[in-house]
GROMACS .gro file of C-alpha atoms in nm:
model
  418
    1UNK     CA    1   0.284   0.092  -3.599
    2UNK     CA    2   0.267   0.106  -3.218
    3UNK     CA    3   0.164   0.430  -3.054
    4UNK     CA    4   0.431   0.598  -2.843
    5UNK     CA    5   0.341   0.679  -2.482
    6UNK     CA    6   0.530   0.858  -2.208
    7UNK     CA    7   0.428   0.708  -1.871
    8UNK     CA    8   0.479   0.893  -1.544
    9UNK     CA    9   0.496   0.614  -1.284
   10UNK     CA   10   0.631   0.749  -0.957
   11UNK     CA   11   0.550   0.415  -0.793
   12UNK     CA   12   0.679   0.136  -1.016
   13UNK     CA   13   0.887  -0.159  -0.897
   14UNK     CA   14   0.880  -0.536  -0.956
   15UNK     CA   15   0.756  -0.801  -0.713
   16UNK     CA   16   0.569  -0.565  -0.482
   17UNK     CA   17   0.203  -0.496  -0.414
   18UNK     CA   18  -0.028  -0.198  -0.372
   19UNK     CA   19   0.040   0.118  -0.573
   20UNK     CA   20   0.393   0.010  -0.665
   21UNK     CA   21   0.261  -0.317  -0.806
   22UNK     CA   22  -0.006  -0.129  -1.001
   23UNK     CA   23   0.259   0.086  -1.168
   24UNK     CA   24   0.475  -0.213  -1.254
   25UNK     CA   25   0.204  -0.442  -1.388
   26UNK     CA   26   0.042  -0.168  -1.595
   27UNK     CA   27   0.376  -0.088  -1.757
   28UNK     CA   28   0.438  -0.453  -1.843
   29UNK     CA   29   0.093  -0.493  -1.999
   30UNK     CA   30   0.103  -0.161  -2.185
   31UNK     CA   31   0.443  -0.255  -2.332
   32UNK     CA   32   0.273  -0.535  -2.530
   33UNK     CA   33   0.074  -0.279  -2.728
   34UNK     CA   34   0.266   0.050  -2.710
   35UNK     CA   35   0.621   0.185  -2.731
   36UNK     CA   36   0.686   0.309  -2.378
   37UNK     CA   37   0.911   0.561  -2.214
   38UNK     CA   38   0.858   0.518  -1.838
   39UNK     CA   39   0.975   0.771  -1.581
   40UNK     CA   40   0.997   0.656  -1.221
   41UNK     CA   41   1.198   0.724  -0.908
   42UNK     CA   42   1.572   0.663  -0.915
   43UNK     CA   43   1.536   0.462  -0.595
   44UNK     CA   44   1.355   0.199  -0.808
   45UNK     CA   45   1.636   0.171  -1.063
   46UNK     CA   46   1.840  -0.109  -0.908
   47UNK     CA   47   1.549  -0.351  -0.865
   48UNK     CA   48   1.410  -0.269  -1.211
   49UNK     CA   49   1.744  -0.326  -1.385
   50UNK     CA   50   1.797  -0.651  -1.194
   51UNK     CA   51   1.451  -0.775  -1.301
   52UNK     CA   52   1.499  -0.663  -1.661
   53UNK     CA   53   1.828  -0.854  -1.684
   54UNK     CA   54   1.632  -1.173  -1.611
   55UNK     CA   55   1.348  -1.083  -1.850
   56UNK     CA   56   1.505  -0.964  -2.178
   57UNK     CA   57   1.166  -0.994  -2.353
   58UNK     CA   58   1.080  -0.660  -2.190
   59UNK     CA   59   1.405  -0.487  -2.284
   60UNK     CA   60   1.217  -0.264  -2.531
   61UNK     CA   61   1.071  -0.063  -2.239
   62UNK     CA   62   1.275   0.255  -2.196
   63UNK     CA   63   1.304   0.344  -1.828
   64UNK     CA   64   1.410   0.690  -1.712
   65UNK     CA   65   1.488   0.775  -1.350
   66UNK     CA   66   1.466   1.089  -1.144
   67UNK     CA   67   1.483   1.188  -0.779
   68UNK     CA   68   1.514   1.524  -0.614
   69UNK     CA   69   1.868   1.615  -0.503
   70UNK     CA   70   1.968   1.446  -0.177
   71UNK     CA   71   1.993   1.777   0.008
   72UNK     CA   72   1.630   1.856  -0.074
   73UNK     CA   73   1.485   1.524   0.047
   74UNK     CA   74   1.665   1.459   0.375
   75UNK     CA   75   1.332   1.496   0.555
   76UNK     CA   76   1.155   1.220   0.362
   77UNK     CA   77   1.157   0.872   0.511
   78UNK     CA   78   0.927   0.598   0.381
   79UNK     CA   79   0.574   0.738   0.356
   80UNK     CA   80   0.655   1.030   0.584
   81UNK     CA   81   0.635   1.347   0.377
   82UNK     CA   82   0.533   1.155   0.065
   83UNK     CA   83   0.270   1.405  -0.051
   84UNK     CA   84   0.507   1.703  -0.044
   85UNK     CA   85   0.787   1.503  -0.203
   86UNK     CA   86   0.555   1.366  -0.472
   87UNK     CA   87   0.433   1.710  -0.573
   88UNK     CA   88   0.788   1.847  -0.580
   89UNK     CA   89   0.888   1.545  -0.790
   90UNK     CA   90   0.614   1.626  -1.043
   91UNK     CA   91   0.750   1.979  -1.071
   92UNK     CA   92   1.107   1.846  -1.108
   93UNK     CA   93   1.029   1.600  -1.388
   94UNK     CA   94   0.869   1.855  -1.619
   95UNK     CA   95   1.186   1.926  -1.820
   96UNK     CA   96   1.251   1.552  -1.860
   97UNK     CA   97   0.895   1.495  -1.982
   98UNK     CA   98   0.915   1.781  -2.231
   99UNK     CA   99   1.259   1.689  -2.367
  100UNK     CA  100   1.182   1.317  -2.400
  101UNK     CA  101   0.844   1.366  -2.565
  102UNK     CA  102   0.979   1.622  -2.813
  103UNK     CA  103   1.295   1.429  -2.899
  104UNK     CA  104   1.101   1.107  -2.964
  105UNK     CA  105   0.788   1.258  -3.119
  106UNK     CA  106   0.563   1.119  -2.840
  107UNK     CA  107   0.210   1.258  -2.838
  108UNK     CA  108   0.051   1.063  -2.550
  109UNK     CA  109   0.124   1.132  -2.184
  110UNK     CA  110  -0.010   0.887  -1.925
  111UNK     CA  111   0.000   0.987  -1.559
  112UNK     CA  112  -0.025   0.647  -1.394
  113UNK     CA  113   0.079   0.667  -1.028
  114UNK     CA  114  -0.003   0.773  -0.766
  115UNK     CA  115  -0.375   0.717  -0.823
  116UNK     CA  116  -0.479   1.030  -0.635
  117UNK     CA  117  -0.665   1.288  -0.845
  118UNK     CA  118  -0.592   1.563  -0.593
  119UNK     CA  119  -0.215   1.557  -0.645
  120UNK     CA  120  -0.012   1.730  -0.913
  121UNK     CA  121   0.065   1.613  -1.268
  122UNK     CA  122   0.344   1.725  -1.501
  123UNK     CA  123   0.242   2.058  -1.654
  124UNK     CA  124   0.388   1.971  -1.993
  125UNK     CA  125   0.226   1.627  -1.991
  126UNK     CA  126  -0.117   1.784  -1.944
  127UNK     CA  127  -0.074   1.978  -2.268
  128UNK     CA  128  -0.043   1.657  -2.472
  129UNK     CA  129  -0.297   1.380  -2.524
  130UNK     CA  130  -0.337   1.333  -2.150
  131UNK     CA  131  -0.444   0.999  -1.997
  132UNK     CA  132  -0.508   1.036  -1.624
  133UNK     CA  133  -0.534   0.747  -1.380
  134UNK     CA  134  -0.674   0.514  -1.267
  135UNK     CA  135  -0.731   0.737  -0.968
  136UNK     CA  136  -0.979   0.848  -0.707
  137UNK     CA  137  -1.074   1.164  -0.523
  138UNK     CA  138  -1.263   1.272  -0.216
  139UNK     CA  139  -1.385   0.940  -0.072
  140UNK     CA  140  -1.485   0.974   0.294
  141UNK     CA  141  -1.568   0.752   0.591
  142UNK     CA  142  -1.888   0.823   0.789
  143UNK     CA  143  -1.825   1.027   1.105
  144UNK     CA  144  -1.968   0.751   1.322
  145UNK     CA  145  -1.665   0.536   1.236
  146UNK     CA  146  -1.394   0.801   1.256
  147UNK     CA  147  -1.489   0.916   1.608
  148UNK     CA  148  -1.310   0.607   1.740
  149UNK     CA  149  -0.986   0.664   1.547
  150UNK     CA  150  -0.656   0.793   1.680
  151UNK     CA  151  -0.615   1.175   1.673
  152UNK     CA  152  -0.397   1.148   1.362
  153UNK     CA  153  -0.654   0.941   1.173
  154UNK     CA  154  -0.941   1.166   1.287
  155UNK     CA  155  -0.759   1.468   1.151
  156UNK     CA  156  -0.703   1.289   0.821
  157UNK     CA  157  -1.075   1.215   0.793
  158UNK     CA  158  -1.168   1.575   0.875
  159UNK     CA  159  -0.934   1.689   0.597
  160UNK     CA  160  -1.089   1.431   0.361
  161UNK     CA  161  -1.437   1.567   0.431
  162UNK     CA  162  -1.325   1.925   0.372
  163UNK     CA  163  -1.164   1.818   0.044
  164UNK     CA  164  -1.481   1.638  -0.060
  165UNK     CA  165  -1.698   1.941   0.012
  166UNK     CA  166  -1.464   2.179  -0.169
  167UNK     CA  167  -1.386   1.956  -0.468
  168UNK     CA  168  -1.571   2.179  -0.713
  169UNK     CA  169  -1.342   2.465  -0.608
  170UNK     CA  170  -1.018   2.263  -0.616
  171UNK     CA  171  -0.805   2.424  -0.885
  172UNK     CA  172  -0.566   2.129  -0.931
  173UNK     CA  173  -0.850   1.880  -0.969
  174UNK     CA  174  -1.059   2.094  -1.204
  175UNK     CA  175  -0.765   2.200  -1.420
  176UNK     CA  176  -0.652   1.841  -1.464
  177UNK     CA  177  -1.008   1.732  -1.544
  178UNK     CA  178  -1.019   2.003  -1.811
  179UNK     CA  179  -0.679   1.913  -1.959
  180UNK     CA  180  -0.731   1.537  -1.966
  181UNK     CA  181  -0.848   1.346  -2.272
  182UNK     CA  182  -0.922   1.026  -2.078
  183UNK     CA  183  -0.998   0.998  -1.705
  184UNK     CA  184  -0.980   0.650  -1.554
  185UNK     CA  185  -1.180   0.645  -1.229
  186UNK     CA  186  -1.136   0.371  -0.969
  187UNK     CA  187  -1.479   0.415  -0.809
  188UNK     CA  188  -1.830   0.524  -0.895
  189UNK     CA  189  -1.795   0.787  -0.622
  190UNK     CA  190  -1.498   0.937  -0.807
  191UNK     CA  191  -1.682   0.921  -1.138
  192UNK     CA  192  -1.970   1.119  -0.987
  193UNK     CA  193  -1.720   1.379  -0.864
  194UNK     CA  194  -1.601   1.465  -1.215
  195UNK     CA  195  -1.759   1.798  -1.324
  196UNK     CA  196  -2.052   1.744  -1.562
  197UNK     CA  197  -1.878   1.916  -1.852
  198UNK     CA  198  -1.586   1.669  -1.835
  199UNK     CA  199  -1.767   1.348  -1.737
  200UNK     CA  200  -1.787   1.226  -2.099
  201UNK     CA  201  -1.409   1.175  -2.083
  202UNK     CA  202  -1.433   0.957  -1.770
  203UNK     CA  203  -1.472   0.578  -1.738
  204UNK     CA  204  -1.469   0.332  -1.449
  205UNK     CA  205  -1.146   0.131  -1.452
  206UNK     CA  206  -1.011  -0.100  -1.181
  207UNK     CA  207  -0.633  -0.077  -1.152
  208UNK     CA  208  -0.559  -0.430  -1.022
  209UNK     CA  209  -0.601  -0.779  -1.167
  210UNK     CA  210  -0.572  -1.138  -1.052
  211UNK     CA  211  -0.251  -1.336  -1.087
  212UNK     CA  212  -0.301  -1.643  -1.303
  213UNK     CA  213  -0.228  -2.009  -1.236
  214UNK     CA  214   0.096  -1.969  -1.429
  215UNK     CA  215   0.227  -1.698  -1.199
  216UNK     CA  216   0.527  -1.857  -1.022
  217UNK     CA  217   0.431  -1.739  -0.675
  218UNK     CA  218   0.078  -1.881  -0.710
  219UNK     CA  219   0.209  -2.216  -0.833
  220UNK     CA  220   0.464  -2.226  -0.552
  221UNK     CA  221   0.223  -2.149  -0.269
  222UNK     CA  222  -0.106  -2.302  -0.377
  223UNK     CA  223  -0.074  -2.648  -0.214
  224UNK     CA  224  -0.087  -2.621   0.164
  225UNK     CA  225  -0.165  -2.879   0.433
  226UNK     CA  226  -0.508  -2.849   0.599
  227UNK     CA  227  -0.528  -2.722   0.959
  228UNK     CA  228  -0.806  -2.759   1.212
  229UNK     CA  229  -0.829  -2.397   1.329
  230UNK     CA  230  -0.986  -2.171   1.068
  231UNK     CA  231  -0.753  -1.891   0.963
  232UNK     CA  232  -0.881  -1.548   0.861
  233UNK     CA  233  -0.633  -1.299   0.713
  234UNK     CA  234  -0.652  -0.921   0.665
  235UNK     CA  235  -0.372  -0.706   0.523
  236UNK     CA  236  -0.309  -0.332   0.499
  237UNK     CA  237  -0.166  -0.021   0.654
  238UNK     CA  238  -0.321   0.029   0.998
  239UNK     CA  239  -0.511   0.345   0.910
  240UNK     CA  240  -0.853   0.419   1.054
  241UNK     CA  241  -1.043   0.399   0.724
  242UNK     CA  242  -0.931   0.041   0.670
  243UNK     CA  243  -1.192  -0.071   0.923
  244UNK     CA  244  -0.974  -0.305   1.128
  245UNK     CA  245  -1.142  -0.181   1.448
  246UNK     CA  246  -1.478  -0.296   1.312
  247UNK     CA  247  -1.327  -0.628   1.202
  248UNK     CA  248  -1.177  -0.694   1.546
  249UNK     CA  249  -1.511  -0.635   1.719
  250UNK     CA  250  -1.694  -0.847   1.460
  251UNK     CA  251  -1.446  -1.131   1.494
  252UNK     CA  252  -1.468  -1.131   1.874
  253UNK     CA  253  -1.847  -1.146   1.842
  254UNK     CA  254  -1.828  -1.437   1.597
  255UNK     CA  255  -1.588  -1.626   1.825
  256UNK     CA  256  -1.864  -1.655   2.085
  257UNK     CA  257  -2.050  -1.880   1.841
  258UNK     CA  258  -1.755  -2.052   1.674
  259UNK     CA  259  -1.443  -2.039   1.893
  260UNK     CA  260  -1.210  -2.251   1.677
  261UNK     CA  261  -1.077  -1.978   1.448
  262UNK     CA  262  -0.816  -1.703   1.449
  263UNK     CA  263  -0.757  -1.371   1.277
  264UNK     CA  264  -0.422  -1.227   1.168
  265UNK     CA  265  -0.384  -0.865   1.058
  266UNK     CA  266  -0.063  -0.782   0.871
  267UNK     CA  267   0.057  -0.421   0.849
  268UNK     CA  268   0.178  -0.123   1.049
  269UNK     CA  269   0.035   0.224   1.099
  270UNK     CA  270  -0.102   0.492   1.329
  271UNK     CA  271  -0.388   0.278   1.464
  272UNK     CA  272  -0.165   0.004   1.608
  273UNK     CA  273  -0.205   0.103   1.973
  274UNK     CA  274  -0.581   0.152   1.946
  275UNK     CA  275  -0.627  -0.182   1.772
  276UNK     CA  276  -0.406  -0.364   2.022
  277UNK     CA  277  -0.593  -0.199   2.309
  278UNK     CA  278  -0.919  -0.324   2.160
  279UNK     CA  279  -0.780  -0.678   2.135
  280UNK     CA  280  -0.662  -0.656   2.498
  281UNK     CA  281  -0.998  -0.521   2.618
  282UNK     CA  282  -1.185  -0.801   2.443
  283UNK     CA  283  -0.937  -1.058   2.581
  284UNK     CA  284  -0.870  -1.189   2.232
  285UNK     CA  285  -0.489  -1.201   2.226
  286UNK     CA  286  -0.492  -1.576   2.167
  287UNK     CA  287  -0.727  -1.542   1.870
  288UNK     CA  288  -0.652  -1.205   1.710
  289UNK     CA  289  -0.292  -1.103   1.631
  290UNK     CA  290  -0.133  -0.796   1.478
  291UNK     CA  291   0.161  -0.925   1.274
  292UNK     CA  292   0.326  -0.593   1.188
  293UNK     CA  293   0.506  -0.550   0.859
  294UNK     CA  294   0.575  -0.875   0.672
  295UNK     CA  295   0.777  -0.959   0.361
  296UNK     CA  296   0.610  -1.038   0.030
  297UNK     CA  297   0.718  -1.401   0.063
  298UNK     CA  298   0.557  -1.422   0.408
  299UNK     CA  299   0.249  -1.245   0.274
  300UNK     CA  300   0.204  -1.507   0.003
  301UNK     CA  301   0.257  -1.790   0.251
  302UNK     CA  302  -0.006  -1.637   0.481
  303UNK     CA  303  -0.239  -1.600   0.184
  304UNK     CA  304  -0.190  -1.965   0.085
  305UNK     CA  305  -0.248  -2.089   0.442
  306UNK     CA  306  -0.557  -1.876   0.508
  307UNK     CA  307  -0.909  -2.014   0.483
  308UNK     CA  308  -1.073  -1.674   0.433
  309UNK     CA  309  -0.941  -1.332   0.326
  310UNK     CA  310  -1.100  -1.022   0.475
  311UNK     CA  311  -1.088  -0.671   0.331
  312UNK     CA  312  -1.253  -0.441   0.585
  313UNK     CA  313  -1.175  -0.111   0.406
  314UNK     CA  314  -1.455   0.143   0.443
  315UNK     CA  315  -1.356   0.311   0.118
  316UNK     CA  316  -1.164   0.188  -0.187
  317UNK     CA  317  -0.851   0.008  -0.068
  318UNK     CA  318  -0.698  -0.334  -0.016
  319UNK     CA  319  -0.765  -0.408  -0.383
  320UNK     CA  320  -0.444  -0.606  -0.441
  321UNK     CA  321  -0.523  -0.834  -0.148
  322UNK     CA  322  -0.878  -0.885  -0.274
  323UNK     CA  323  -0.759  -0.996  -0.618
  324UNK     CA  324  -0.485  -1.210  -0.461
  325UNK     CA  325  -0.763  -1.388  -0.273
  326UNK     CA  326  -0.920  -1.461  -0.610
  327UNK     CA  327  -0.587  -1.588  -0.748
  328UNK     CA  328  -0.535  -1.824  -0.456
  329UNK     CA  329  -0.893  -1.952  -0.464
  330UNK     CA  330  -0.990  -1.805  -0.127
  331UNK     CA  331  -1.336  -1.671  -0.039
  332UNK     CA  332  -1.336  -1.295   0.026
  333UNK     CA  333  -1.529  -1.110   0.293
  334UNK     CA  334  -1.540  -0.738   0.210
  335UNK     CA  335  -1.737  -0.412   0.222
  336UNK     CA  336  -1.905  -0.253  -0.078
  337UNK     CA  337  -1.696   0.045  -0.190
  338UNK     CA  338  -1.833   0.115  -0.538
  339UNK     CA  339  -1.500   0.031  -0.699
  340UNK     CA  340  -1.321  -0.304  -0.723
  341UNK     CA  341  -1.617  -0.482  -0.561
  342UNK     CA  342  -1.807  -0.466  -0.891
  343UNK     CA  343  -1.578  -0.750  -1.005
  344UNK     CA  344  -1.684  -0.970  -0.711
  345UNK     CA  345  -2.014  -1.145  -0.648
  346UNK     CA  346  -2.185  -1.391  -0.414
  347UNK     CA  347  -2.038  -1.689  -0.597
  348UNK     CA  348  -1.696  -1.632  -0.439
  349UNK     CA  349  -1.734  -1.343  -0.195
  350UNK     CA  350  -1.954  -1.203   0.078
  351UNK     CA  351  -1.999  -0.830   0.018
  352UNK     CA  352  -2.140  -0.629   0.308
  353UNK     CA  353  -2.322  -0.299   0.240
  354UNK     CA  354  -2.176   0.003   0.420
  355UNK     CA  355  -2.422   0.082   0.701
  356UNK     CA  356  -2.398   0.220   1.053
  357UNK     CA  357  -2.115   0.091   1.268
  358UNK     CA  358  -2.312  -0.152   1.483
  359UNK     CA  359  -2.488  -0.304   1.183
  360UNK     CA  360  -2.149  -0.337   1.014
  361UNK     CA  361  -2.011  -0.527   1.312
  362UNK     CA  362  -2.309  -0.760   1.316
  363UNK     CA  363  -2.306  -0.804   0.937
  364UNK     CA  364  -1.936  -0.879   0.932
  365UNK     CA  365  -1.971  -1.126   1.223
  366UNK     CA  366  -2.248  -1.303   1.033
  367UNK     CA  367  -2.026  -1.319   0.724
  368UNK     CA  368  -1.739  -1.463   0.927
  369UNK     CA  369  -1.971  -1.731   1.068
  370UNK     CA  370  -2.116  -1.819   0.727
  371UNK     CA  371  -1.763  -1.892   0.606
  372UNK     CA  372  -1.700  -2.141   0.886
  373UNK     CA  373  -1.901  -2.378   0.666
  374UNK     CA  374  -1.646  -2.600   0.492
  375UNK     CA  375  -1.863  -2.672   0.189
  376UNK     CA  376  -1.934  -2.302   0.138
  377UNK     CA  377  -1.564  -2.214   0.156
  378UNK     CA  378  -1.476  -2.489  -0.089
  379UNK     CA  379  -1.748  -2.385  -0.333
  380UNK     CA  380  -1.655  -2.017  -0.316
  381UNK     CA  381  -1.286  -2.102  -0.346
  382UNK     CA  382  -1.345  -2.297  -0.670
  383UNK     CA  383  -1.555  -2.011  -0.808
  384UNK     CA  384  -1.285  -1.762  -0.708
  385UNK     CA  385  -1.026  -1.955  -0.910
  386UNK     CA  386  -1.259  -1.959  -1.208
  387UNK     CA  387  -1.319  -1.586  -1.173
  388UNK     CA  388  -0.943  -1.520  -1.161
  389UNK     CA  389  -0.921  -1.646  -1.519
  390UNK     CA  390  -1.164  -1.371  -1.620
  391UNK     CA  391  -0.977  -1.091  -1.443
  392UNK     CA  392  -0.614  -1.141  -1.544
  393UNK     CA  393  -0.348  -0.882  -1.614
  394UNK     CA  394  -0.352  -0.989  -1.978
  395UNK     CA  395  -0.719  -0.896  -1.999
  396UNK     CA  396  -0.654  -0.566  -1.821
  397UNK     CA  397  -0.385  -0.502  -2.081
  398UNK     CA  398  -0.635  -0.553  -2.364
  399UNK     CA  399  -0.877  -0.313  -2.197
  400UNK     CA  400  -0.603  -0.052  -2.150
  401UNK     CA  401  -0.507  -0.086  -2.516
  402UNK     CA  402  -0.865  -0.050  -2.643
  403UNK     CA  403  -0.945   0.243  -2.412
  404UNK     CA  404  -0.634   0.444  -2.496
  405UNK     CA  405  -0.668   0.365  -2.869
  406UNK     CA  406  -1.025   0.498  -2.862
  407UNK     CA  407  -0.912   0.816  -2.685
  408UNK     CA  408  -0.635   0.862  -2.942
  409UNK     CA  409  -0.877   0.820  -3.232
  410UNK     CA  410  -1.112   1.078  -3.081
  411UNK     CA  411  -0.822   1.317  -3.025
  412UNK     CA  412  -0.707   1.281  -3.385
  413UNK     CA  413  -1.060   1.349  -3.513
  414UNK     CA  414  -1.078   1.666  -3.305
  415UNK     CA  415  -0.738   1.777  -3.434
  416UNK     CA  416  -0.852   1.725  -3.793
  417UNK     CA  417  -1.150   1.956  -3.733
  418UNK     CA  418  -0.928   2.243  -3.621
   0.00000   0.00000   0.00000
């Protein structure tokens, strides 16, 4: 008999990336092994029901929807106010969680998204067999990097450092560590932040996988005509910690040695003006372009046409793009973050250690220049495709199943002792 699990997935919607894609893909994989009741935002309902109508094989997943009353969320727009809204949403869902779990005799509660260990979780859910994550907490960027950020991004980093220093006193974090039966940590840094008395419940677990050759979008986009100018692609919200300022300086340095290449950065955010000013100052407008927000279809086309994918995040981030690079057989240039990078190696990626800013610029420029070698790109691309077959969503699903099953067995043993 399948175990029953209630999944809290605030971010969960088909055919999207980042956190929303994590929620969706985890639910699909978990549904192969467990009976699921999945609670997500009502704003996701239309797209979920449309997708489910075309995929009746997943009709056994029971979706529930909730949003705060319209009058109480007039101030929220996109990601603006998301933290406050999210925490209010967790408070609002508690009665739904309790009623659904009691009515259906569900013993396991899985808080899936968002993957931030500093935000709230359903109070009732924490009192059950509580699976928490994958998530992270308290990762910071060295001050040397953040001094060059916009005021908004600098403030964010100051807050991050204060949170990191005060983590042992954070009541939400410590209470949820105590209440959890299984803690899925995205990074080694997060794992080391778990209090010693709870660390036995924690495991490293990457929340993203590679799309396989059979994924329609990969099949559709994989064959692209060759172009003479080398194309480098980076994707992500234009926040300071994503390291796009370092990438721009590194790319301009590399262009002095190999001028026949270009860099596109897709995304919007608070660092736009600073990044554009840097491009202007370096006189690189013809070689480095900020694309702004792009559709998923455009994103996949850009991915298919790129020669190299770059993830310049200075802490865990850009994971979906990194694994998409693997799926499309593209070499990846990235920075060691102690999380997803443990699934990448020199066969199909160049991983740069996090050092001081100037060394990072030089190291990234050297990586960019190494990948101008056609034979190296081809070799790494082939290896990336091979690696994608070892990091699929199906394999993630098996790992999720085994990990939760083990936690359930341990929980049952402890109950029997009482």
